[in-house]
Amino acid sequence: GAVVSQHPSRVICKSGTSVKIECRSLDFQATTMFWYRQFPKQSLMLMATSNEGSKATYEQGVEKDKFLINHASLTLSTLTVTSAHPEDSSFYICSARDVGNTIYFGEGSWLTVV
Amino acid sequence: AQSVTQPDIHITVSEGASLELRCNYSYGATPYLFWYVQSPGQGLQLLLKYFSGDTLVQGIKGFEAEFKRSQSSFNLRKPSVHWSDAAEYFCAVAASGYNKLIFGAGTRLAVHP
């Protein structure tokens, strides 16, 4: 089946620094990718929709300047958490939609800000 | 507005027993419906999906789900649960224009030996 890969799977960064998470569709082209955040034992919260070649669409309450999303190609979207703080520590998951409208998820990335 | 309700937060079943996880959705048009499974600390794996056609959908790992428009439901079933099925299960509906998925709160499944 279709595979979506995220990297890194785990990252620890210092407060005030920025960290980038990559999301790749390995065997299909994805014009649309989605970024979610998940708190422990909770459901997924959609942060933004990333469209190749255009600006991301952010959900209400998500800071655009803090969570920078770039969808530079049909197989790659990146999420950059800028000036990270401990409250940004979370599990971030991306997903990608194929031409058949099925959405596949990556393995997730654990971010810890110390 | 679109929404998904998973009434059961936790379910515990014995290995070998049958399973049904409930999902109700609210959506004006014909929805795209999905079930995903998430193991602790992992991403989500697609179990099955419904777009149109046969309302009984077969998925991976022996799971199936039935779309019932009259009840706005898309319940997930498995005839015989294995210990490895213990995980979190999410039902999701694609919102208008198919721009994004709306997730239910999830159901945590525990399997007793």
mmCIF file of C-alpha atoms in Angstrom:
data_model
loop_
_atom_site.group_PDB
_atom_site.id
_atom_site.type_symbol
_atom_site.label_atom_id
_atom_site.label_comp_id
_atom_site.label_asym_id
_atom_site.label_seq_id
_atom_site.Cartn_x
_atom_site.Cartn_y
_atom_site.Cartn_z
ATOM 1 C CA GLY A 1 0.000 0.000 0.000
ATOM 2 C CA ALA A 2 0.885 3.656 -0.152
ATOM 3 C CA VAL A 3 3.575 4.805 2.239
ATOM 4 C CA VAL A 4 4.043 8.139 3.914
ATOM 5 C CA SER A 5 7.294 8.675 5.743
ATOM 6 C CA GLN A 6 8.082 11.221 8.423
ATOM 7 C CA HIS A 7 11.486 12.290 9.603
ATOM 8 C CA PRO A 8 12.698 12.535 12.259
ATOM 9 C CA SER A 9 10.618 10.138 14.309
ATOM 10 C CA ARG A 10 11.903 11.711 17.511
ATOM 11 C CA VAL A 11 13.607 15.032 18.098
ATOM 12 C CA ILE A 12 14.687 16.950 21.160
ATOM 13 C CA CYS A 13 15.459 20.627 20.821
ATOM 14 C CA LYS A 14 16.270 23.498 23.108
ATOM 15 C CA SER A 15 13.724 26.153 23.894
ATOM 16 C CA GLY A 16 13.977 29.045 21.453
ATOM 17 C CA THR A 17 15.365 27.029 18.573
ATOM 18 C CA SER A 18 13.557 25.869 15.437
ATOM 19 C CA VAL A 19 13.000 22.327 14.298
ATOM 20 C CA LYS A 20 11.906 20.949 10.936
ATOM 21 C CA ILE A 21 9.852 17.815 10.360
ATOM 22 C CA GLU A 22 9.623 16.272 6.904
ATOM 23 C CA CYS A 23 6.722 14.361 5.417
ATOM 24 C CA ARG A 24 7.238 12.386 2.221
ATOM 25 C CA SER A 25 4.899 10.333 0.090
ATOM 26 C CA LEU A 26 7.150 7.524 -1.061
ATOM 27 C CA ASP A 27 5.236 5.879 -3.877
ATOM 28 C CA PHE A 28 2.622 8.372 -4.951
ATOM 29 C CA GLN A 29 2.247 12.051 -5.673
ATOM 30 C CA ALA A 30 0.329 14.073 -3.148
ATOM 31 C CA THR A 31 -0.995 17.457 -4.155
ATOM 32 C CA THR A 32 -2.426 17.816 -0.678
ATOM 33 C CA MET A 33 -0.858 16.963 2.640
ATOM 34 C CA PHE A 34 -2.190 17.570 6.120
ATOM 35 C CA TRP A 35 -0.460 18.253 9.413
ATOM 36 C CA TYR A 36 -1.975 17.135 12.702
ATOM 37 C CA ARG A 37 -1.030 17.456 16.315
ATOM 38 C CA GLN A 38 -1.976 14.860 18.876
ATOM 39 C CA PHE A 39 -1.836 15.242 22.629
ATOM 40 C CA PRO A 40 -1.514 12.143 24.817
ATOM 41 C CA LYS A 41 -4.603 9.974 24.792
ATOM 42 C CA GLN A 42 -6.471 12.424 22.604
ATOM 43 C CA SER A 43 -7.652 12.531 19.031
ATOM 44 C CA LEU A 44 -5.886 14.275 16.182
ATOM 45 C CA MET A 45 -6.172 18.012 15.787
ATOM 46 C CA LEU A 46 -5.773 19.310 12.255
ATOM 47 C CA MET A 47 -3.276 22.147 12.157
ATOM 48 C CA ALA A 48 -3.092 22.974 8.470
ATOM 49 C CA THR A 49 -3.650 21.773 4.951
ATOM 50 C CA SER A 50 -0.647 21.949 2.689
ATOM 51 C CA ASN A 51 -1.114 22.290 -1.061
ATOM 52 C CA GLU A 52 1.786 21.869 -3.442
ATOM 53 C CA GLY A 53 2.973 25.162 -4.809
ATOM 54 C CA SER A 54 0.709 27.359 -2.729
ATOM 55 C CA LYS A 55 0.357 28.664 0.779
ATOM 56 C CA ALA A 56 -0.914 26.378 3.482
ATOM 57 C CA THR A 57 -4.385 26.795 4.904
ATOM 58 C CA TYR A 58 -4.271 26.967 8.678
ATOM 59 C CA GLU A 59 -7.017 25.976 11.063
ATOM 60 C CA GLN A 60 -8.416 28.527 13.443
ATOM 61 C CA GLY A 61 -6.176 29.100 16.417
ATOM 62 C CA VAL A 62 -3.003 27.771 14.788
ATOM 63 C CA GLU A 63 -0.219 30.328 14.586
ATOM 64 C CA LYS A 64 1.002 30.628 11.014
ATOM 65 C CA ASP A 65 4.271 32.272 11.985
ATOM 66 C CA LYS A 66 5.064 29.641 14.533
ATOM 67 C CA PHE A 67 4.229 26.571 12.474
ATOM 68 C CA LEU A 68 5.690 27.167 9.038
ATOM 69 C CA ILE A 69 4.548 24.747 6.353
ATOM 70 C CA ASN A 70 6.158 24.351 2.975
ATOM 71 C CA HIS A 71 4.966 21.984 0.252
ATOM 72 C CA ALA A 72 7.745 22.352 -2.260
ATOM 73 C CA SER A 73 7.066 19.259 -4.346
ATOM 74 C CA LEU A 74 4.407 16.641 -4.963
ATOM 75 C CA THR A 75 6.114 14.281 -2.543
ATOM 76 C CA LEU A 76 7.419 16.518 0.220
ATOM 77 C CA SER A 77 5.914 18.809 2.825
ATOM 78 C CA THR A 78 7.762 20.245 5.792
ATOM 79 C CA LEU A 79 6.612 21.606 9.124
ATOM 80 C CA THR A 80 8.971 23.959 10.910
ATOM 81 C CA VAL A 81 8.260 24.788 14.527
ATOM 82 C CA THR A 82 9.914 28.152 15.084
ATOM 83 C CA SER A 83 11.116 29.459 18.425
ATOM 84 C CA ALA A 84 9.978 26.265 20.063
ATOM 85 C CA HIS A 85 8.780 26.242 23.652
ATOM 86 C CA PRO A 86 8.050 23.348 26.007
ATOM 87 C CA GLU A 87 4.317 23.694 25.329
ATOM 88 C CA ASP A 88 5.022 22.827 21.691
ATOM 89 C CA SER A 89 6.128 19.376 22.777
ATOM 90 C CA SER A 90 3.739 16.957 21.155
ATOM 91 C CA PHE A 91 3.246 14.203 18.618
ATOM 92 C CA TYR A 92 2.999 15.621 15.109
ATOM 93 C CA ILE A 93 1.515 13.498 12.317
ATOM 94 C CA CYS A 94 1.303 14.227 8.639
ATOM 95 C CA SER A 95 -0.940 12.651 6.049
ATOM 96 C CA ALA A 96 -1.088 12.721 2.281
ATOM 97 C CA ARG A 97 -3.968 12.325 -0.128
ATOM 98 C CA ASP A 98 -3.553 10.282 -3.272
ATOM 99 C CA VAL A 99 -5.335 10.788 -6.584
ATOM 100 C CA GLY A 100 -8.007 8.325 -5.478
ATOM 101 C CA ASN A 101 -8.807 10.523 -2.443
ATOM 102 C CA THR A 102 -7.512 8.029 0.077
ATOM 103 C CA ILE A 103 -5.536 9.618 2.898
ATOM 104 C CA TYR A 104 -2.489 7.859 4.271
ATOM 105 C CA PHE A 105 -0.689 8.796 7.451
ATOM 106 C CA GLY A 106 2.958 8.978 8.387
ATOM 107 C CA GLU A 107 4.429 7.320 11.450
ATOM 108 C CA GLY A 108 4.432 10.544 13.423
ATOM 109 C CA SER A 109 7.186 12.633 14.985
ATOM 110 C CA TRP A 110 7.702 13.121 18.687
ATOM 111 C CA LEU A 111 8.914 16.607 19.506
ATOM 112 C CA THR A 112 10.306 17.375 22.940
ATOM 113 C CA VAL A 113 11.349 20.932 23.729
ATOM 114 C CA VAL A 114 13.601 21.297 26.759
ATOM 115 C CA ALA B 1 -20.977 21.204 10.561
ATOM 116 C CA GLN B 2 -19.453 17.823 10.071
ATOM 117 C CA SER B 3 -18.766 15.745 13.145
ATOM 118 C CA VAL B 4 -17.940 12.210 14.174
ATOM 119 C CA THR B 5 -18.997 10.542 17.404
ATOM 120 C CA GLN B 6 -17.417 7.436 18.829
ATOM 121 C CA PRO B 7 -19.573 6.727 21.875
ATOM 122 C CA ASP B 8 -17.238 4.223 23.501
ATOM 123 C CA ILE B 9 -13.996 5.595 24.922
ATOM 124 C CA HIS B 10 -12.750 2.237 26.156
ATOM 125 C CA ILE B 11 -13.755 -1.286 25.207
ATOM 126 C CA THR B 12 -12.372 -4.502 26.635
ATOM 127 C CA VAL B 13 -12.959 -7.849 24.985
ATOM 128 C CA SER B 14 -11.594 -11.335 25.416
ATOM 129 C CA GLU B 15 -9.344 -12.787 22.762
ATOM 130 C CA GLY B 16 -11.427 -14.701 20.265
ATOM 131 C CA ALA B 17 -14.580 -12.733 21.004
ATOM 132 C CA SER B 18 -16.350 -10.637 18.402
ATOM 133 C CA LEU B 19 -15.944 -6.881 18.289
ATOM 134 C CA GLU B 20 -18.036 -3.935 17.198
ATOM 135 C CA LEU B 21 -16.838 -0.345 17.482
ATOM 136 C CA ARG B 22 -19.454 2.291 16.962
ATOM 137 C CA CYS B 23 -19.190 5.395 14.836
ATOM 138 C CA ASN B 24 -21.848 7.955 14.046
ATOM 139 C CA TYR B 25 -21.321 10.895 11.756
ATOM 140 C CA SER B 26 -23.065 14.114 10.942
ATOM 141 C CA TYR B 27 -22.732 15.218 7.353
ATOM 142 C CA GLY B 28 -25.170 16.660 4.853
ATOM 143 C CA ALA B 29 -24.096 14.816 1.744
ATOM 144 C CA THR B 30 -22.778 11.342 1.066
ATOM 145 C CA PRO B 31 -19.657 11.113 3.189
ATOM 146 C CA TYR B 32 -16.301 9.563 2.643
ATOM 147 C CA LEU B 33 -15.766 7.415 5.743
ATOM 148 C CA PHE B 34 -12.614 5.869 7.145
ATOM 149 C CA TRP B 35 -11.425 3.719 10.002
ATOM 150 C CA TYR B 36 -7.825 4.024 11.170
ATOM 151 C CA VAL B 37 -5.899 2.138 13.859
ATOM 152 C CA GLN B 38 -3.114 3.594 15.951
ATOM 153 C CA SER B 39 -0.726 1.606 18.123
ATOM 154 C CA PRO B 40 0.910 3.485 21.027
ATOM 155 C CA GLY B 41 3.437 6.018 19.810
ATOM 156 C CA GLN B 42 2.793 5.195 16.167
ATOM 157 C CA GLY B 43 1.136 6.825 13.222
ATOM 158 C CA LEU B 44 -2.250 5.830 11.847
ATOM 159 C CA GLN B 45 -2.858 2.868 9.608
ATOM 160 C CA LEU B 46 -5.832 2.770 7.291
ATOM 161 C CA LEU B 47 -8.092 -0.220 7.995
ATOM 162 C CA LEU B 48 -10.790 0.464 5.442
ATOM 163 C CA LYS B 49 -12.748 3.182 3.697
ATOM 164 C CA TYR B 50 -16.166 3.794 2.188
ATOM 165 C CA PHE B 51 -16.707 6.110 -0.726
ATOM 166 C CA SER B 52 -19.697 4.613 -2.535
ATOM 167 C CA GLY B 53 -21.157 1.317 -3.719
ATOM 168 C CA ASP B 54 -21.462 -1.752 -1.526
ATOM 169 C CA THR B 55 -22.258 -0.618 1.988
ATOM 170 C CA LEU B 56 -20.356 -3.517 3.573
ATOM 171 C CA VAL B 57 -16.673 -2.784 3.264
ATOM 172 C CA GLN B 58 -13.879 -5.255 3.843
ATOM 173 C CA GLY B 59 -10.573 -4.047 5.216
ATOM 174 C CA ILE B 60 -7.246 -5.341 6.335
ATOM 175 C CA LYS B 61 -6.581 -7.571 9.341
ATOM 176 C CA GLY B 62 -10.018 -9.167 9.105
ATOM 177 C CA PHE B 63 -11.974 -5.990 9.819
ATOM 178 C CA GLU B 64 -15.148 -4.922 8.089
ATOM 179 C CA ALA B 65 -17.506 -1.965 8.411
ATOM 180 C CA GLU B 66 -21.051 -1.308 7.315
ATOM 181 C CA PHE B 67 -22.327 2.049 6.148
ATOM 182 C CA LYS B 68 -25.925 2.652 7.208
ATOM 183 C CA ARG B 69 -27.203 5.916 5.849
ATOM 184 C CA SER B 70 -30.485 5.731 7.771
ATOM 185 C CA GLN B 71 -28.592 5.540 11.043
ATOM 186 C CA SER B 72 -25.681 7.773 10.025
ATOM 187 C CA SER B 73 -23.399 5.033 11.214
ATOM 188 C CA PHE B 74 -20.250 3.305 10.063
ATOM 189 C CA ASN B 75 -19.546 0.639 12.683
ATOM 190 C CA LEU B 76 -16.379 -1.420 12.598
ATOM 191 C CA ARG B 77 -16.576 -5.163 13.227
ATOM 192 C CA LYS B 78 -14.324 -8.146 13.580
ATOM 193 C CA PRO B 79 -15.605 -11.685 14.201
ATOM 194 C CA SER B 80 -12.679 -12.858 16.330
ATOM 195 C CA VAL B 81 -10.303 -10.462 18.057
ATOM 196 C CA HIS B 82 -6.600 -11.170 18.447
ATOM 197 C CA TRP B 83 -4.383 -9.811 21.214
ATOM 198 C CA SER B 84 -2.493 -7.791 18.604
ATOM 199 C CA ASP B 85 -5.667 -5.834 17.844
ATOM 200 C CA ALA B 86 -5.275 -3.892 21.095
ATOM 201 C CA ALA B 87 -4.875 -0.282 19.966
ATOM 202 C CA GLU B 88 -6.704 2.998 19.493
ATOM 203 C CA TYR B 89 -9.278 3.094 16.716
ATOM 204 C CA PHE B 90 -10.372 6.277 14.995
ATOM 205 C CA CYS B 91 -13.361 6.820 12.753
ATOM 206 C CA ALA B 92 -13.123 9.762 10.360
ATOM 207 C CA VAL B 93 -15.283 11.522 7.796
ATOM 208 C CA ALA B 94 -14.106 13.637 4.915
ATOM 209 C CA ALA B 95 -15.534 17.128 5.103
ATOM 210 C CA SER B 96 -17.067 19.080 2.271
ATOM 211 C CA GLY B 97 -14.862 19.471 -0.755
ATOM 212 C CA TYR B 98 -12.801 16.664 0.649
ATOM 213 C CA ASN B 99 -10.324 19.111 2.062
ATOM 214 C CA LYS B 100 -9.749 17.415 5.383
ATOM 215 C CA LEU B 101 -10.683 14.591 7.698
ATOM 216 C CA ILE B 102 -12.792 15.078 10.776
ATOM 217 C CA PHE B 103 -11.859 12.554 13.463
ATOM 218 C CA GLY B 104 -13.830 11.012 16.243
ATOM 219 C CA ALA B 105 -12.391 10.987 19.745
ATOM 220 C CA GLY B 106 -11.195 7.433 19.333
ATOM 221 C CA THR B 107 -11.956 4.130 21.043
ATOM 222 C CA ARG B 108 -9.232 2.385 22.997
ATOM 223 C CA LEU B 109 -9.481 -1.378 22.662
ATOM 224 C CA ALA B 110 -8.017 -3.696 25.259
ATOM 225 C CA VAL B 111 -7.885 -7.444 24.666
ATOM 226 C CA HIS B 112 -7.808 -9.904 27.544
ATOM 227 C CA PRO B 113 -6.126 -13.273 26.996
#
